[in-house]
Tab-separated table of C-alpha atoms and ligand atoms in Angstrom:
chain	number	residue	atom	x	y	z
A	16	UNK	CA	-7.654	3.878	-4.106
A	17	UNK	CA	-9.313	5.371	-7.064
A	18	UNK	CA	-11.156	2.196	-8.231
A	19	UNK	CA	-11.917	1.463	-4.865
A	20	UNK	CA	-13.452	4.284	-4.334
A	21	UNK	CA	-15.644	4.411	-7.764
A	22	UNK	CA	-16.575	0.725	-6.705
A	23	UNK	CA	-18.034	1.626	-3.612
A	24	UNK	CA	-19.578	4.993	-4.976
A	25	UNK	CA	-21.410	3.407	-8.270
A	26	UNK	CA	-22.382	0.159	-6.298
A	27	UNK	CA	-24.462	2.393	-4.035
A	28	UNK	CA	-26.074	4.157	-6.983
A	29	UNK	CA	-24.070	7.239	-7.231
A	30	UNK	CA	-23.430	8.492	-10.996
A	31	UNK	CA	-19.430	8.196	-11.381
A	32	UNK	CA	-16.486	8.981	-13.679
A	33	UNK	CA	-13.238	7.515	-12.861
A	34	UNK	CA	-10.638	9.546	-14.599
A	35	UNK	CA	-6.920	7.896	-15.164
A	36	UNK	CA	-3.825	9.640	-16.849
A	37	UNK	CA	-3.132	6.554	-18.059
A	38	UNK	CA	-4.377	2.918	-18.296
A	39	UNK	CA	-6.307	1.134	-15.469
A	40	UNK	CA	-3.600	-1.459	-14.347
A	41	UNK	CA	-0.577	0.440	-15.834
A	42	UNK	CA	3.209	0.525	-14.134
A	43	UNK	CA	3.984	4.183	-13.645
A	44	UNK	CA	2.178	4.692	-10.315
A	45	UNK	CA	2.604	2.515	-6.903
A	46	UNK	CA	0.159	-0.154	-7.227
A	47	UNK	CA	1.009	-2.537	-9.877
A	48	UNK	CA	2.733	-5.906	-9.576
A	49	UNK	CA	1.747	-9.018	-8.792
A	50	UNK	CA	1.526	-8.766	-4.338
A	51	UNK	CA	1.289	-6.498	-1.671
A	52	UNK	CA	1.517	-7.605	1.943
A	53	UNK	CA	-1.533	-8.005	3.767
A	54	UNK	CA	-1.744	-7.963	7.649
A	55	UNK	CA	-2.919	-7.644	11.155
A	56	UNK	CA	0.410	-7.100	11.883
A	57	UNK	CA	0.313	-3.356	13.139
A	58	UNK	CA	0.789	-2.164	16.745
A	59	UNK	CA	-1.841	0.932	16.345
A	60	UNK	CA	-5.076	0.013	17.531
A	61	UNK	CA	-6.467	1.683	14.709
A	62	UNK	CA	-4.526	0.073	11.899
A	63	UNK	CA	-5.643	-2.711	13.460
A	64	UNK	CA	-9.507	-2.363	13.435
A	65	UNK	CA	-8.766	-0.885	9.607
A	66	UNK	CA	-7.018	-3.695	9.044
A	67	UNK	CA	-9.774	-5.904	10.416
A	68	UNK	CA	-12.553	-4.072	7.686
A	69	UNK	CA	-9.662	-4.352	4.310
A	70	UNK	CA	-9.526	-8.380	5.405
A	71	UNK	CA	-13.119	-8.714	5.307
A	72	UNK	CA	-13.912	-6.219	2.185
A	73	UNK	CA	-11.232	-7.876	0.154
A	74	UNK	CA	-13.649	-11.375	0.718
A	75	UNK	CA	-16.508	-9.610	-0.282
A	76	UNK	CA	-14.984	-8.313	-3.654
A	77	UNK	CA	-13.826	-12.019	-3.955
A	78	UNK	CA	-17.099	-13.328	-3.457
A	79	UNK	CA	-19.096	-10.387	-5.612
A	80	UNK	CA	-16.337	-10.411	-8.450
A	81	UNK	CA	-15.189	-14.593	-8.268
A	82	UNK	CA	-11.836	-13.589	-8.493
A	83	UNK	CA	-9.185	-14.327	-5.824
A	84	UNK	CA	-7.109	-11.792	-4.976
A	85	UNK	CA	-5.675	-12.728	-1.397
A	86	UNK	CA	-3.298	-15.801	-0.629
A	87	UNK	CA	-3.270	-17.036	2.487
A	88	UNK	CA	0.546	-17.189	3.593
A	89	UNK	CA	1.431	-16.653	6.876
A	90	UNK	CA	3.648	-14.343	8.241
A	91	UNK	CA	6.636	-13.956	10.665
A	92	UNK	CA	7.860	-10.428	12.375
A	93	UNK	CA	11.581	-10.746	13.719
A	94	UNK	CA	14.328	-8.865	14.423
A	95	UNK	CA	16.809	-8.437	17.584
A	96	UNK	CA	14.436	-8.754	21.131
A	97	UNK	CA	14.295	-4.781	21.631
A	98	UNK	CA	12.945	-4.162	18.190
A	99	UNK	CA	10.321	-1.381	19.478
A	100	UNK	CA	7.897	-2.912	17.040
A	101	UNK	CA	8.229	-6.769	17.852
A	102	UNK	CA	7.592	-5.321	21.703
A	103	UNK	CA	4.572	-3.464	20.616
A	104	UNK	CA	3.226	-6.007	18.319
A	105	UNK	CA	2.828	-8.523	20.851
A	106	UNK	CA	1.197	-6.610	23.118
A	107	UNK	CA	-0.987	-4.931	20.591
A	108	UNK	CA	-1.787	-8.664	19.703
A	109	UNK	CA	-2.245	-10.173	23.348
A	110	UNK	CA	-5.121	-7.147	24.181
A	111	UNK	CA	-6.569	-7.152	20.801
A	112	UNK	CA	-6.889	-11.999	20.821
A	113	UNK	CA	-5.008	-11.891	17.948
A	114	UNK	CA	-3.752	-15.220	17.466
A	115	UNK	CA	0.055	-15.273	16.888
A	116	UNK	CA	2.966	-17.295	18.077
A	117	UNK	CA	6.604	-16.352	19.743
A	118	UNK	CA	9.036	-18.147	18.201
A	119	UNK	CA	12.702	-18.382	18.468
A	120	UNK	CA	15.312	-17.943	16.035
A	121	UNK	CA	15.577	-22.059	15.871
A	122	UNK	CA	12.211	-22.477	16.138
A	123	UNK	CA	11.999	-19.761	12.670
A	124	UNK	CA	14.558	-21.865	10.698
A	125	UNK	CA	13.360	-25.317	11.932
A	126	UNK	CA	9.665	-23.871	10.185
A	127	UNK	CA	11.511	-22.616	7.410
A	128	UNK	CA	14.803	-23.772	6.618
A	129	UNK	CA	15.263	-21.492	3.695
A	130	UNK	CA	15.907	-18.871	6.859
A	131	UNK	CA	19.073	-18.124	7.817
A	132	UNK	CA	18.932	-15.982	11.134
A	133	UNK	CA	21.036	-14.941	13.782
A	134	UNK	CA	20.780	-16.852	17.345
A	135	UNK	CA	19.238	-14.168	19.597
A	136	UNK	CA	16.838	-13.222	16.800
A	137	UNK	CA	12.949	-13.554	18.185
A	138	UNK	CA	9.556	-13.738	15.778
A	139	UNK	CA	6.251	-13.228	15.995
A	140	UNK	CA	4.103	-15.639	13.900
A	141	UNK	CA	0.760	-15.038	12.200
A	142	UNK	CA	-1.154	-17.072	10.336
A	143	UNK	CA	-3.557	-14.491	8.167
A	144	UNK	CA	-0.583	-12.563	6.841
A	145	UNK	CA	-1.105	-13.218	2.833
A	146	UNK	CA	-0.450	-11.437	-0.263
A	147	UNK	CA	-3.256	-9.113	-1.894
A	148	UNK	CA	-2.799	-9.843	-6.162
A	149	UNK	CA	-2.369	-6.066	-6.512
A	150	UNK	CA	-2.760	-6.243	-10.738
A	151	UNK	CA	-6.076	-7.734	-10.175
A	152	UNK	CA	-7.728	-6.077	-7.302
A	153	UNK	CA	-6.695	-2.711	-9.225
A	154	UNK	CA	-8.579	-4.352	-12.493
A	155	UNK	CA	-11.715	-6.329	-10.658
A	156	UNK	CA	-12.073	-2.640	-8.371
A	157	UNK	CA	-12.377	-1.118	-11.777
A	158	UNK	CA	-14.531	-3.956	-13.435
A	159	UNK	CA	-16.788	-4.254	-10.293
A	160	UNK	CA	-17.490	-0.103	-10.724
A	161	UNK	CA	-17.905	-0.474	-14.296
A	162	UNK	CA	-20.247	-3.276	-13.663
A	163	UNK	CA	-22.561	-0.849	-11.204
A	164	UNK	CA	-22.277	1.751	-13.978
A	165	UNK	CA	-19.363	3.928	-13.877
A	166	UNK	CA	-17.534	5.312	-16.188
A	167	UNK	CA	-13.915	4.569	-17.341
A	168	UNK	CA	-12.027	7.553	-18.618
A	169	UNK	CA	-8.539	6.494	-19.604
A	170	UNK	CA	-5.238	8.019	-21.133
A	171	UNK	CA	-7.206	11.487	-19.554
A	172	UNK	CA	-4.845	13.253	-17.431
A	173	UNK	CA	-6.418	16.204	-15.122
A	174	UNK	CA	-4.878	19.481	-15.686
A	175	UNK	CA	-7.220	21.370	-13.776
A	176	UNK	CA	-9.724	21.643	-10.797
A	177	UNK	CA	-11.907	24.462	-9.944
A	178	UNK	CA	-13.377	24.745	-6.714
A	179	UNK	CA	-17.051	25.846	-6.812
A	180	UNK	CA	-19.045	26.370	-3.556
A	181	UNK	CA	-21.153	23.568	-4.046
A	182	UNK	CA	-19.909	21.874	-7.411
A	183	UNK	CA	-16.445	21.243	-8.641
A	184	UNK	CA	-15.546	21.259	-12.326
A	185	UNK	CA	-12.682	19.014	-13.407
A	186	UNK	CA	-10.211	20.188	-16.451
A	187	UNK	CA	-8.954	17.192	-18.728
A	188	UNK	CA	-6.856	17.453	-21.621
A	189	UNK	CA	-10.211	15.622	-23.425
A	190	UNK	CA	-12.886	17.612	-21.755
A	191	UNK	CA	-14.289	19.492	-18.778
A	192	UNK	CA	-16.424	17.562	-15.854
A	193	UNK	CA	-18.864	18.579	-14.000
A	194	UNK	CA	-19.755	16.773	-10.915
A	195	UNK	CA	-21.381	17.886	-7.569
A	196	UNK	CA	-18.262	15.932	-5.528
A	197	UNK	CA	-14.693	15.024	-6.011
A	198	UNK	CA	-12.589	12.659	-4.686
A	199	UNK	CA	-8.611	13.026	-5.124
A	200	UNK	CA	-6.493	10.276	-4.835
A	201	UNK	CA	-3.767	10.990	-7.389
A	202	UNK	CA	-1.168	8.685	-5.706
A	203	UNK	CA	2.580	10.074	-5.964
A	204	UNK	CA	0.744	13.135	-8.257
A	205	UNK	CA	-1.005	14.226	-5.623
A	206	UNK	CA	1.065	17.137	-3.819
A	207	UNK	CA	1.037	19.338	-7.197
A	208	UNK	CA	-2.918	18.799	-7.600
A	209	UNK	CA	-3.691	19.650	-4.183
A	210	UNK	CA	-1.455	23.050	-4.525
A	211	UNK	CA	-3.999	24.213	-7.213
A	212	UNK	CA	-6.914	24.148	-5.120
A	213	UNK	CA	-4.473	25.439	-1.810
A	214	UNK	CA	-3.500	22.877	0.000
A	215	UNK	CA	0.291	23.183	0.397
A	216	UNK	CA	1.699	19.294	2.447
A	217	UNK	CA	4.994	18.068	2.389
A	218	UNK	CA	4.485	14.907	0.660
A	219	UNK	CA	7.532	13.640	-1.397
A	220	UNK	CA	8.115	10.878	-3.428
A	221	UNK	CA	10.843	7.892	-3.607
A	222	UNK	CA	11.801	5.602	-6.292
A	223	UNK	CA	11.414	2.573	-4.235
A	224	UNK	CA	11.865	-1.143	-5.659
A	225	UNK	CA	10.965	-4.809	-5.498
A	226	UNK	CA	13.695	-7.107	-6.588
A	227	UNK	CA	12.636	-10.563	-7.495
A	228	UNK	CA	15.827	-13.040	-6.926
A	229	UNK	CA	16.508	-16.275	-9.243
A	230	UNK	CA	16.718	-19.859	-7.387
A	231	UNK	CA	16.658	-23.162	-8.177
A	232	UNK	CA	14.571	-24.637	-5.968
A	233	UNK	CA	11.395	-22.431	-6.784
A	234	UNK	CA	9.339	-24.950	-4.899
A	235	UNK	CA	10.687	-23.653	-1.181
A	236	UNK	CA	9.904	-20.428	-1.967
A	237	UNK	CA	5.684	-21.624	-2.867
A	238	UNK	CA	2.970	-20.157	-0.408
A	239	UNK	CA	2.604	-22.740	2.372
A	240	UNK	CA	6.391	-23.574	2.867
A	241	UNK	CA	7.906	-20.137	2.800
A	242	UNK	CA	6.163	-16.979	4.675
A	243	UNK	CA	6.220	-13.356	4.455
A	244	UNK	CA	8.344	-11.869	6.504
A	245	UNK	CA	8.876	-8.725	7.679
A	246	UNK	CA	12.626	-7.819	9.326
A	247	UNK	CA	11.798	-5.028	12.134
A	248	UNK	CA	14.658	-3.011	13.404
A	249	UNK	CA	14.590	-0.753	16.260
A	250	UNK	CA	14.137	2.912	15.643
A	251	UNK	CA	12.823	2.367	11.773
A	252	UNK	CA	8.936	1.294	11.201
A	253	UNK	CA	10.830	-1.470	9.361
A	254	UNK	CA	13.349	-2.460	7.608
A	255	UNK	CA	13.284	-5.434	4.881
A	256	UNK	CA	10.766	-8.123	3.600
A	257	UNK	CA	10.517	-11.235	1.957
A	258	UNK	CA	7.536	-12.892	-0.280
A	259	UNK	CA	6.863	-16.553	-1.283
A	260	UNK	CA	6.613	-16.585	-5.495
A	261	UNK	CA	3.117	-15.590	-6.904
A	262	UNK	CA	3.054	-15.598	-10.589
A	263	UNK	CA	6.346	-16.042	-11.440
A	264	UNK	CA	9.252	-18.264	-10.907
A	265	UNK	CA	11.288	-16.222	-8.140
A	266	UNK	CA	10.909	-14.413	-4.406
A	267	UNK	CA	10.128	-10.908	-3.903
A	268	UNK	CA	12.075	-9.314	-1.691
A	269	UNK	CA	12.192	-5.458	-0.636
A	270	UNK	CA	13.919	-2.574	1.763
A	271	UNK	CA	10.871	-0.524	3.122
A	272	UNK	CA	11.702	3.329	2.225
A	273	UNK	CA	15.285	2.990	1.512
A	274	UNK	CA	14.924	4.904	-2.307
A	275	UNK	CA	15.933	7.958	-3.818
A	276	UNK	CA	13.682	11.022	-3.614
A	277	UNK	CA	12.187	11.697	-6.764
A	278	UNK	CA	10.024	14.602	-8.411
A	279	UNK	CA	6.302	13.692	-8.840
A	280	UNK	CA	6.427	14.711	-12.415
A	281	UNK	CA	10.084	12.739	-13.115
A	282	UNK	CA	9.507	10.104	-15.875
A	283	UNK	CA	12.486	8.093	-15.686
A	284	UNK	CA	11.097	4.510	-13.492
A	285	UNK	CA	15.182	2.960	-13.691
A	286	UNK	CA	15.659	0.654	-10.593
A	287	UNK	CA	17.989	2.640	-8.539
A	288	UNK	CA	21.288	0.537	-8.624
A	289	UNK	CA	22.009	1.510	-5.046
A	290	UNK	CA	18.901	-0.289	-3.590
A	291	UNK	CA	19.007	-2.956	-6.030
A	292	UNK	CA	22.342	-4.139	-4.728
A	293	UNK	CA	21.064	-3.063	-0.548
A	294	UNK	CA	18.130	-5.320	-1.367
A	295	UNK	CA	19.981	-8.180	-3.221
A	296	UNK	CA	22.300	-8.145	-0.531
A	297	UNK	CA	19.829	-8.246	2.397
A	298	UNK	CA	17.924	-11.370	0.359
A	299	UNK	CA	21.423	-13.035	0.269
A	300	UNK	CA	21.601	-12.328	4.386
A	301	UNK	CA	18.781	-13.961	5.407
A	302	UNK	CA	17.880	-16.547	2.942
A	303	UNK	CA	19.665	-19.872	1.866
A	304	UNK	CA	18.499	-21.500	-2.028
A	305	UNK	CA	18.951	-18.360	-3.586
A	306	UNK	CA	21.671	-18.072	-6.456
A	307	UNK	CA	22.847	-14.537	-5.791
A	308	UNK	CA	21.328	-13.323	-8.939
A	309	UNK	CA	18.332	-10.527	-9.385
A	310	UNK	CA	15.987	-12.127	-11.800
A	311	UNK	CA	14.523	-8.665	-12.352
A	312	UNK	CA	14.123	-5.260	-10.146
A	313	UNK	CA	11.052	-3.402	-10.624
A	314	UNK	CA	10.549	0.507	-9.722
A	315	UNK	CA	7.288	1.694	-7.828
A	316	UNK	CA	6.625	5.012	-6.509
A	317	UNK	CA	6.342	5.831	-2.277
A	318	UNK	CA	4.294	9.077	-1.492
A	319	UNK	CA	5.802	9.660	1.778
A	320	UNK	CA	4.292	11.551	4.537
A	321	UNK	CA	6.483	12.972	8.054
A	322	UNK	CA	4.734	10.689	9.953
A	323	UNK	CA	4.304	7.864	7.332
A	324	UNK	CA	0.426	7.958	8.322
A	325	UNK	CA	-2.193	8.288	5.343
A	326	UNK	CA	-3.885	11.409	4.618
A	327	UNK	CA	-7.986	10.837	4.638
A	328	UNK	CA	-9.742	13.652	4.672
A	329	UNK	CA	-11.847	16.115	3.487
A	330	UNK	CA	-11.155	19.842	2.103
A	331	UNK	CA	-11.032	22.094	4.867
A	332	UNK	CA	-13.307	24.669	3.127
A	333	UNK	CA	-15.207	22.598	0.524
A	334	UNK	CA	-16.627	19.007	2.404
A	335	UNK	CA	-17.680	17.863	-1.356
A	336	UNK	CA	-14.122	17.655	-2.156
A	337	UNK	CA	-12.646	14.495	-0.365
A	338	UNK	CA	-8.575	13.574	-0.322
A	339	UNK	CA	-6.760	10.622	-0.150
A	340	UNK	CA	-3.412	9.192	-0.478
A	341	UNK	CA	-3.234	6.200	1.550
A	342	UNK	CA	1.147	5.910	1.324
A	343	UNK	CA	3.863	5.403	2.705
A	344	UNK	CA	4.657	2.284	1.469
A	345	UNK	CA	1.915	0.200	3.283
A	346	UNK	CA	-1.315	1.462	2.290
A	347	UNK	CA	-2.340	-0.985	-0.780
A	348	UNK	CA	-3.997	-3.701	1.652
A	349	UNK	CA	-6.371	-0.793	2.689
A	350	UNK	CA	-7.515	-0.577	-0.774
A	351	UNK	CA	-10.793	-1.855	-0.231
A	352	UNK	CA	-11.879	-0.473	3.362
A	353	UNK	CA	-10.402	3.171	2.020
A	354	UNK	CA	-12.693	3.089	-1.258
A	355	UNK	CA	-15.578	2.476	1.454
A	356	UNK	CA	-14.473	5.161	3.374
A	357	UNK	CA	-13.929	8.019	0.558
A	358	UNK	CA	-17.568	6.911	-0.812
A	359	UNK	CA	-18.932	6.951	2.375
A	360	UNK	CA	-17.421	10.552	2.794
A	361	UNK	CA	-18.960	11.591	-0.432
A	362	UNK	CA	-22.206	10.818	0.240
A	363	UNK	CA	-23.183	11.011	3.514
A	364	UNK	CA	-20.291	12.897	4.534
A	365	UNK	CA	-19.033	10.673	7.266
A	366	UNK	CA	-17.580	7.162	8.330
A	367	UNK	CA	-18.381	4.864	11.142
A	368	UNK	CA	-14.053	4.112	11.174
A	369	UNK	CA	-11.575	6.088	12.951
A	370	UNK	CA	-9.756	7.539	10.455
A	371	UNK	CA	-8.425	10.764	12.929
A	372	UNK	CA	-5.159	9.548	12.569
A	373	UNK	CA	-5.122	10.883	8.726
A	374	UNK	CA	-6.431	14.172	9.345
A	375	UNK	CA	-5.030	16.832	7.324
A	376	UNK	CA	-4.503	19.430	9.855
A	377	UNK	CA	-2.659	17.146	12.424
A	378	UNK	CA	0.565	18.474	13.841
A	379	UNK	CA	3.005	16.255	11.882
A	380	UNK	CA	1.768	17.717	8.289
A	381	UNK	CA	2.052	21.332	9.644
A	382	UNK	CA	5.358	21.164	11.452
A	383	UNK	CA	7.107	19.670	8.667
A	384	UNK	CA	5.964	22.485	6.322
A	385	UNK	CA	7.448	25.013	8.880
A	386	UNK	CA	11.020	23.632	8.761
B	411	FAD	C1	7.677	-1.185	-3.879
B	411	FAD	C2	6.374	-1.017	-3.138
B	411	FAD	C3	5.958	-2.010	-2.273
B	411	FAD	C4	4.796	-1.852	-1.535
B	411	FAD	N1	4.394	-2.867	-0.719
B	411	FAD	C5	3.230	-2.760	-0.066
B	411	FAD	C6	2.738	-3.857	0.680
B	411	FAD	O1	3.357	-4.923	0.709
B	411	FAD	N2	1.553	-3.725	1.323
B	411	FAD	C7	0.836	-2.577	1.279
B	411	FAD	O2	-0.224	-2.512	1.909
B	411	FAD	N3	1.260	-1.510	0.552
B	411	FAD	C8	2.436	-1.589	-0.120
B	411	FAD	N4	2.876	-0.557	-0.877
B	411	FAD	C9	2.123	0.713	-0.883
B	411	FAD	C10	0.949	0.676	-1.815
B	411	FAD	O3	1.257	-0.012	-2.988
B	411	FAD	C11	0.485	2.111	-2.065
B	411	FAD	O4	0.229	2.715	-0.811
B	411	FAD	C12	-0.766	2.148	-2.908
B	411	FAD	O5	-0.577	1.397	-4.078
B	411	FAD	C13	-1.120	3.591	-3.250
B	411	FAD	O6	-2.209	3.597	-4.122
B	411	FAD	P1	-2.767	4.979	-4.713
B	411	FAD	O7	-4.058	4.661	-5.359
B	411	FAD	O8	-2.708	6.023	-3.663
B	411	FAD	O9	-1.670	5.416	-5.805
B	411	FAD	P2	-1.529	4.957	-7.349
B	411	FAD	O10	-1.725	3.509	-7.464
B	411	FAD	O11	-0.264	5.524	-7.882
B	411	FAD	O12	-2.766	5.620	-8.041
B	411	FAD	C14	-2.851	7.002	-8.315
B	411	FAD	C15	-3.436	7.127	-9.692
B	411	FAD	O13	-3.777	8.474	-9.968
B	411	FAD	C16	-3.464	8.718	-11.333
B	411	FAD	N5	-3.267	10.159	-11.502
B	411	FAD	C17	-2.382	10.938	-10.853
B	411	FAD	N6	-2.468	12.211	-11.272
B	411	FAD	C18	-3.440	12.241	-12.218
B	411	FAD	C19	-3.986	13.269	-13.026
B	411	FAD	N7	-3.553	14.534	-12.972
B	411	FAD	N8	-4.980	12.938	-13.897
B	411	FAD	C20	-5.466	11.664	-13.956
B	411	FAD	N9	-4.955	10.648	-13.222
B	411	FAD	C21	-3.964	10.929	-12.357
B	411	FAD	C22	-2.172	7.940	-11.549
B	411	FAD	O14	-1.882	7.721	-12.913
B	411	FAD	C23	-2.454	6.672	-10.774
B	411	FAD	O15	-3.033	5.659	-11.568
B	411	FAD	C24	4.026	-0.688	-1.658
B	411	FAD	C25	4.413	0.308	-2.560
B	411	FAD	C26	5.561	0.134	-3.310
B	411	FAD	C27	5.957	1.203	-4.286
């Protein structure tokens, strides 16, 4: 979100520092690896239109940049026929022309025999689910803003930010900035930053995983004859997925917010054994051509809100300091519509999308805090 943003800010002229604890690209956050789900696939109107804008921004970064960074796949959404979100889905697709298919369970494994699926299971089918290359959007974001001028400060962890009433002036363990606007989007570090300039949300973090599983027949698993998938069950926003192979030999598969809670600050990234076997298992479930084994597990951090909605906003006392932590566990394919959001909030202030959903004084932030 933070080389998004500094993409969108220094290609429209503004003078930029993107600061990084670390290394641009590194593994300790939640956006490395080599794909993140991309989709129309959401029954909120408004994740829909946002969706809409990441689709066509991630093109234009394509086309500016000449790297490709989404893969066409397809996608199916199943589950048992009362799954709330297969209900909503549809209909959400029906008013919205989004052009999708019903399909059967022996319609799903006659498409893809690698499926294994229970009889009464239903999908929904839709053809511009891909994978966003999440290792090189992060590094072509940060190339493109380096390329309109910004400057790259790595291994430059922020220890402090004071709040001035029309500046802000940003602490490093290298240096002090000085900059007229800030925007925060500190991933699963951001609930202990926004305490020090007093804003107090219950944000936590999970250890969450993607476990890559050996076969071999890596060839059924390619993009074009095996799809995303997404396995919706009722009363959860959802509950496992599948990925065809992209840059390495073996399918990703996942449990969506099934990890251990974790402190922001804990170093230890160790695959929770737990999930690792919940995951492997679930791969094993619905899959044929697999051999059983995990070729590898790989940790990444969720930043969990109540609601699992994103928090866009801007401080409720300064409106040069602008927050973001677009989580959950779904938020990567935003990337690019979000960095044009947060610049468009830092320099004019406003945004022609909807983005009242991620306030930061709605309800399901303030509640939670009360408990
Ligand atoms: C296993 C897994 C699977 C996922 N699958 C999908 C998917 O399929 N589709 C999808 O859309 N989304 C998915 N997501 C969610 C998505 O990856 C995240 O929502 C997104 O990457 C969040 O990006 P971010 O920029 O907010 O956080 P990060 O990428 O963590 O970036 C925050 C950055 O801030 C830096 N930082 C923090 N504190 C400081 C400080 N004090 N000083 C300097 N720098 C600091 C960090 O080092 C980090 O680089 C998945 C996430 C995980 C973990």
């Amino acid at each position: 979100m933070g080389a998004s943003a500094a993409h969108y800010l220094a290609r429209a002229g503004a003078h930029v520092r993107l600061i990084e604890q670390f290394r641009i690209g590194h593994n300790r956050g939640s956006s490395h690896g080599e794909s993140r789900i991309i989709r129309l696939a959401y029954p909120e109107p408004d994740y829909l239109a946002l969706a809409k804008s990441a689709y066509a921004l991630w093109r234009d970064l394509e086309r500016e940049s000449g790297a490709t960074v989404y893969y066409k796949t397809g996608g199916l959404d199943f589950g048992v026929p009362e799954a709330e979100t297969l209900i909503e889905l549809a209909r959400t697709y029906a008013l919205n022309d989004i052009e999708h298919e019903l399909v059967d369970a022996n319609e799903m494994m006659h498409r893809y025999p690698q499926l294994k699926l229970p009889a009464h299971y239903t999908g929904l089918y839709q053809a511009d689910y891909g994978m966003l290359h999440a290792d090189r959007c992060v590094a072509t974001l940060a190339a493109q803003a380096r390329a309109h001028g910004a400057e790259i400060c790595e291994e430059e962890p922020v220890l402090k930010i004071i709040v001035r009433a029309d500046s802000v002036e940003v602490y490093t363990t290298k240096r002090v900035h000085h900059a007229a606007r800030v925007v925060l989007c500190a991933g699963s570090w951001m609930r202990p930053l926004l305490q020090q300039i007093g804003i107090h949300l219950p944000l936590t973090v999970q250890n969450e995983q993607v476990v890559y599983m050996r076969t071999d027949q890596p060839e059924n698993f390619a993009i074009g004859r095996f799809p995303i998938f997404i396995h919706r069950q009722p009363g959860t926003s959802s509950g496992g997925a599948g990925f065809p192979i992209l840059g390495r030999n073996s399918p990703k598969f996942l449990y969506h917010a099934a990890g251990p809670r974790v402190e922001p600050d804990d170093v230890d990234r160790t695959p929770d054994a737990g999930l690792r076997e919940r995951t492997r298992a679930f791969a094993c479930s619905v899959v044929r051509g697999l051999t059983g084994e995990v070729d590898e597990a790989v940790a990444c951090r969720y930043t969990m809100t109540p609601d699992e909605d994103f928090l866009i906003d801007r401080h409720p006392a300064y409106s040069h300091v602008i927050l973001a932590s677009p989580c959950s566990g779904h938020g990567f394919k935003f990337g690019s519509v979000v960095g044009s959001i947060l610049a468009d909030l830092a320099l004019r202030g406003k945004t022609s999308h909807d983005i009242s959903r991620f306030r930061l004084d709605r309800p399901a932030l303030h509640n939670a805090l009360r408990q």
